[in-house]
Coordinates of C-alpha atoms and ligand atoms in Angstrom, one line a residue:
M1 CA -154.0 4.3 -47.0
D2 CA -155.3 5.8 -43.5
I3 CA -153.5 9.3 -43.3
I4 CA -153.9 10.6 -39.8
I5 CA -153.0 14.1 -39.0
K6 CA -152.3 14.7 -35.4
K7 CA -152.0 18.1 -33.4
N8 CA -148.5 17.4 -32.1
Y9 CA -145.6 15.0 -31.5
E10 CA -147.2 13.8 -28.6
E11 CA -150.4 12.9 -29.9
M12 CA -149.0 11.2 -33.0
S13 CA -146.9 9.4 -30.5
K14 CA -150.0 8.0 -28.6
Y15 CA -152.0 7.3 -31.6
A16 CA -149.2 4.8 -33.1
A17 CA -148.6 3.3 -29.6
N18 CA -152.4 2.5 -29.5
V19 CA -152.2 0.8 -33.2
I20 CA -149.0 -1.1 -31.9
A21 CA -151.0 -2.1 -28.7
R22 CA -154.2 -3.2 -30.3
Y23 CA -151.9 -5.6 -32.5
I24 CA -150.3 -7.2 -29.4
R25 CA -153.5 -7.5 -27.7
T26 CA -155.2 -9.2 -30.6
K27 CA -152.5 -11.3 -31.4
P28 CA -150.3 -11.8 -28.3
N29 CA -147.6 -13.6 -30.6
C30 CA -147.4 -10.9 -33.2
V31 CA -144.3 -10.0 -35.1
L32 CA -143.4 -6.3 -34.9
G33 CA -140.9 -4.6 -37.4
L34 CA -139.1 -1.7 -35.3
A35 CA -137.7 1.3 -36.5
T36 CA -134.9 4.0 -34.7
G37 CA -134.2 7.3 -34.9
S38 CA -135.6 10.5 -32.6
T39 CA -139.6 9.9 -34.3
P40 CA -140.3 6.7 -32.6
I41 CA -139.1 7.4 -29.1
G42 CA -142.4 9.2 -28.0
T43 CA -144.2 6.1 -29.4
Y44 CA -141.7 3.8 -27.5
R45 CA -142.2 5.9 -24.2
E46 CA -146.3 5.3 -24.5
L47 CA -145.6 1.6 -24.8
V48 CA -143.4 1.4 -21.9
R49 CA -146.3 3.3 -20.0
M50 CA -149.0 0.9 -21.2
H51 CA -146.7 -2.0 -20.1
K52 CA -146.2 -0.5 -16.6
E53 CA -149.6 0.9 -15.9
E54 CA -152.0 -1.4 -18.0
G55 CA -149.9 -4.6 -18.2
L56 CA -149.2 -4.6 -21.9
D57 CA -147.8 -8.1 -22.3
F58 CA -144.8 -8.3 -24.7
S59 CA -143.7 -11.8 -23.3
Q60 CA -144.8 -13.6 -26.6
V61 CA -143.9 -10.6 -29.0
T62 CA -141.1 -11.0 -31.5
T63 CA -139.3 -8.0 -33.1
F64 CA -137.4 -7.3 -36.1
N65 CA -135.5 -4.0 -36.1
L66 CA -135.0 -2.4 -39.8
D67 CA -131.4 -1.7 -39.5
E68 CA -128.1 -1.2 -37.9
Y69 CA -124.7 0.9 -38.4
L70 CA -122.0 -1.4 -39.6
G71 CA -119.2 -1.5 -37.2
V72 CA -121.2 -1.0 -33.9
G73 CA -123.3 -3.5 -31.9
M74 CA -124.6 -3.7 -28.5
D75 CA -121.6 -4.2 -26.1
L76 CA -122.9 -3.6 -22.7
S77 CA -119.8 -3.3 -20.9
K78 CA -118.6 -0.1 -22.9
P79 CA -119.8 3.1 -21.7
Y80 CA -123.2 4.4 -23.3
D81 CA -121.4 7.6 -24.9
L82 CA -119.2 5.2 -27.0
D83 CA -121.9 2.9 -28.4
Q84 CA -124.4 4.8 -30.7
S85 CA -125.6 1.4 -31.9
Y86 CA -129.4 0.9 -32.7
A87 CA -129.4 -2.2 -30.6
R88 CA -128.3 0.1 -27.8
F89 CA -130.8 2.5 -28.5
M90 CA -133.9 -0.2 -28.7
Y91 CA -132.4 -1.7 -25.5
E92 CA -132.3 2.0 -23.6
E93 CA -135.9 3.0 -25.1
L94 CA -137.9 0.0 -25.2
F95 CA -136.7 -3.4 -24.4
K96 CA -135.0 -3.1 -21.0
H97 CA -138.6 -1.6 -19.6
V98 CA -140.9 -4.5 -21.0
N99 CA -140.9 -8.3 -20.6
I100 CA -140.1 -8.9 -24.1
K101 CA -137.8 -12.3 -24.4
K102 CA -134.2 -11.6 -25.2
E103 CA -134.4 -14.6 -27.9
N104 CA -137.4 -13.1 -29.8
I105 CA -135.4 -9.8 -30.3
Y106 CA -133.8 -9.7 -33.8
I107 CA -131.7 -6.5 -35.0
P108 CA -129.0 -6.7 -37.7
D109 CA -125.6 -7.4 -36.1
G110 CA -123.2 -4.6 -37.1
L111 CA -120.5 -6.4 -35.8
T112 CA -120.8 -9.3 -37.9
K113 CA -117.8 -10.6 -39.7
N114 CA -119.6 -11.8 -42.8
P115 CA -122.4 -9.0 -43.4
K116 CA -123.6 -10.8 -46.4
E117 CA -124.3 -14.2 -45.0
H118 CA -125.8 -12.2 -42.0
C119 CA -128.3 -10.5 -44.5
E120 CA -129.6 -13.7 -45.7
W121 CA -129.7 -15.1 -42.2
Y122 CA -132.0 -12.1 -41.0
E123 CA -134.2 -12.6 -44.1
E124 CA -134.8 -16.4 -43.2
Q125 CA -135.4 -15.4 -39.6
I126 CA -138.3 -13.2 -40.8
K127 CA -139.5 -15.7 -43.0
K128 CA -139.1 -18.7 -40.1
V129 CA -141.6 -16.7 -38.0
G130 CA -144.1 -16.4 -40.9
G131 CA -143.2 -12.5 -41.6
I132 CA -143.9 -9.4 -39.9
D133 CA -147.5 -8.4 -38.9
L134 CA -146.9 -4.6 -38.6
Q135 CA -143.7 -2.7 -39.6
L136 CA -143.4 0.8 -37.9
L137 CA -141.2 3.1 -39.8
G138 CA -140.1 6.7 -39.5
L139 CA -139.0 8.7 -42.5
G140 CA -135.4 9.8 -43.3
R141 CA -135.1 13.5 -44.8
D142 CA -134.1 12.2 -48.1
G143 CA -137.1 9.9 -48.2
H144 CA -135.6 6.7 -47.0
W145 CA -137.0 3.9 -44.7
G146 CA -134.4 2.2 -42.7
F147 CA -131.3 3.0 -44.5
N148 CA -132.6 2.6 -48.2
E149 CA -131.0 5.7 -49.5
P150 CA -132.3 7.4 -53.1
G151 CA -131.2 5.0 -55.8
S152 CA -131.8 1.6 -53.7
S153 CA -134.2 -0.5 -55.8
L154 CA -138.0 -0.8 -54.7
G155 CA -137.2 -4.8 -54.5
S156 CA -134.2 -4.5 -52.8
R157 CA -133.6 -7.1 -49.6
T158 CA -131.6 -7.0 -46.6
R159 CA -128.1 -5.8 -47.4
V160 CA -125.1 -3.3 -46.6
Q161 CA -125.7 0.1 -48.0
A162 CA -123.6 3.2 -48.0
L163 CA -125.0 6.2 -46.2
A164 CA -126.0 9.3 -47.9
E165 CA -124.3 12.7 -47.0
E166 CA -127.7 14.2 -45.8
T167 CA -128.3 11.0 -43.8
L168 CA -124.9 11.1 -42.1
D169 CA -125.5 14.9 -41.3
D170 CA -128.9 14.3 -39.7
N171 CA -127.8 11.3 -37.7
Y172 CA -124.8 12.9 -36.8
E173 CA -126.5 15.8 -35.1
A174 CA -129.2 13.5 -33.6
F175 CA -126.8 10.8 -32.1
Y176 CA -123.2 11.0 -32.8
K177 CA -122.4 14.7 -31.9
R178 CA -124.0 14.4 -28.6
A179 CA -121.9 11.4 -27.6
N180 CA -118.9 13.7 -28.6
I181 CA -118.1 11.4 -31.8
K182 CA -116.4 13.1 -34.7
R183 CA -118.5 13.1 -38.0
S184 CA -115.6 11.4 -39.5
E185 CA -115.6 8.6 -37.1
M186 CA -119.3 7.7 -37.2
P187 CA -120.1 4.6 -39.4
H188 CA -120.7 5.5 -43.1
F189 CA -122.4 2.0 -43.8
A190 CA -125.3 0.2 -42.4
I191 CA -127.0 -3.1 -42.8
T192 CA -130.7 -2.3 -43.6
M193 CA -134.0 -4.3 -44.5
G194 CA -134.5 -3.7 -48.3
I195 CA -137.7 -2.0 -49.8
G196 CA -138.7 -5.3 -50.8
T197 CA -138.4 -6.9 -47.3
I198 CA -140.3 -4.0 -45.9
L199 CA -143.2 -4.4 -48.5
E200 CA -143.6 -8.1 -47.3
A201 CA -144.7 -7.0 -44.1
R202 CA -148.4 -7.6 -43.9
N203 CA -149.3 -4.0 -42.5
I204 CA -147.3 -0.9 -42.0
M205 CA -147.3 2.2 -40.0
M206 CA -145.1 5.2 -40.9
I207 CA -144.7 8.1 -38.4
V208 CA -143.5 11.5 -39.4
N209 CA -143.2 14.9 -37.4
G210 CA -141.8 18.3 -37.8
Y211 CA -141.7 21.0 -40.3
K212 CA -138.5 20.0 -41.7
K213 CA -140.1 16.6 -43.0
A214 CA -143.4 18.4 -44.6
D215 CA -141.5 18.5 -48.2
I216 CA -140.5 14.6 -48.2
V217 CA -143.9 13.6 -46.8
A218 CA -145.8 15.3 -49.7
K219 CA -143.5 13.7 -52.0
C220 CA -143.8 10.3 -50.4
L221 CA -147.4 10.2 -50.1
E222 CA -148.6 12.4 -53.2
G223 CA -145.6 12.2 -55.7
P224 CA -144.5 9.7 -58.2
I225 CA -143.1 6.3 -57.3
T226 CA -139.4 6.5 -57.6
S227 CA -136.3 4.9 -56.3
Q228 CA -134.9 8.2 -55.8
I229 CA -137.3 8.5 -52.9
T230 CA -137.5 5.2 -51.6
S231 CA -140.2 5.4 -49.4
T232 CA -142.7 6.4 -52.3
A233 CA -143.0 2.5 -52.2
I234 CA -145.7 3.0 -49.6
Q235 CA -148.0 3.6 -52.5
L236 CA -147.4 0.0 -53.7
H237 CA -148.3 -1.7 -50.4
S238 CA -151.1 -4.0 -50.4
G239 CA -152.0 -4.4 -46.8
E240 CA -153.2 -2.0 -44.3
I241 CA -151.2 1.2 -44.2
T242 CA -151.4 3.8 -41.5
V243 CA -149.3 7.0 -41.8
V244 CA -149.4 9.0 -38.6
L245 CA -148.3 12.9 -39.1
D246 CA -148.3 15.8 -36.9
E247 CA -149.6 19.1 -38.1
E248 CA -146.1 20.4 -39.1
A249 CA -145.3 17.1 -41.1
A250 CA -148.5 17.2 -43.0
S251 CA -148.5 21.0 -43.7
K252 CA -147.3 20.7 -47.5
L253 CA -149.9 17.5 -48.2
S254 CA -152.1 19.2 -51.2
R255 CA -155.0 17.1 -49.8
A256 CA -154.7 17.3 -46.1
E257 CA -158.1 18.8 -45.7
H258 CA -159.4 15.8 -47.4
Y259 CA -157.6 13.0 -45.1
K260 CA -158.9 15.0 -42.2
H261 CA -162.5 14.9 -43.5
V262 CA -162.1 11.3 -44.1
E263 CA -160.8 10.6 -40.6
K264 CA -163.7 12.5 -39.2
M265 CA -166.4 10.5 -41.1
K266 CA -164.6 7.3 -39.9
Q267 CA -165.1 8.2 -36.5
E268 CA -168.6 9.4 -36.9
Y269 CA -169.4 6.1 -38.5
G270 CA -167.3 3.9 -36.1
L271 CA -165.1 2.4 -38.7
E272 CA -161.6 1.6 -37.7
Ligands
LIG301 C1 -132.2 7.1 -39.8 C2 -133.0 5.6 -39.6 C3 -134.3 5.6 -40.1 C4 -135.0 6.6 -39.4 C5 -134.4 8.0 -39.9 C6 -135.3 9.2 -39.4 O1 -131.8 7.2 -40.9 N1 -132.0 4.4 -40.3 O2 -135.0 4.4 -39.9 O3 -136.5 6.8 -40.2 O4 -133.2 8.1 -39.6 O5 -134.8 9.7 -38.2 P1 -135.7 10.7 -37.3 O6 -136.5 10.1 -36.6 O7 -134.5 11.1 -36.2 O8 -135.6 11.9 -38.1

C-alpha cells in the first residue's frame, strides 16, 4: 500500500489526477471507477485542465460511478438546484468538459423502476468491459466507500442501501442545503457498488483531505478490519493501492513519518 502525504488539498488533487492520467495515457481504453463528494472535485478539475491544455484524451475511456441516490437522476430539463443527483454532479464537474463518449459512462440509475434488476445489470456491465482498472475512492466520515455504511458485508455487491444519519448530515450540508432542499426531503436510500465489487477493481486509489477525517483515516489504514468501517477492506485488496492524503487527514496516523520516509526513498531510488 502506497500512502502518500501531500501538503494540502491542491497537491493531493494534482497527485491523484496525475495517477489517473497515467492510466489513461498507458491504456487509452482503460476502465475507471469514479467517486463523488467534495473530495474529488479538485482531481476532476485538474483532469479537465490536462484535457484542455495537454490533450489528455478520454475518447476511449469507460467510467463506472460508485453510487447514486435513489429517487434522483440526471434530468437536464430540470433547474440545477432541484437535481442533486450524482449523475448531474459528474456531468458538471467532469464529463461535460472532456471528450468522453456518452455511451461509455455508467452511473447507477437512481430513477430505475426495478432497483434489484438494475443493480444486477450494473454488475454485468462491469464484467462485460473486463473489470475496472483503477477505482477512485473518497472516504465517508463513518468510514464508508460509496454508500457502504457500517454493517455492510465486506463481500457485498451492488445494491440498495439505507443511508446512516451521519452520512445524511454530511451530505445534506455539502449538497442539499445549498440547493435549499429540506433535510427530510433528501433521499434516504442509494444504489451503491458493494465492497466486494470495489475489491475486484484491479487497482484502487483513495483520496482523503481535512482534519475532520483524520480519525477515520487512521482507523481505516491502521485499525482492525471490520464491517463497521467498510473501507478497512482496503487492507484486503491484492492490487496496487494508492492512498493520497493531505497533512490534516494524515495527522492521526501513528506511522505517518514512516510513510513519508518510504515515499522519499522511492523518489530517491526512482521507484514508482
Ligand atoms: C458520499 C459518497 C462517497 C464519498 C463521501 C465523502 O457519501 N457516497 O462516495 O466518499 O460522500 O464525501 P466528501 O468527499 O464530500 O467528504
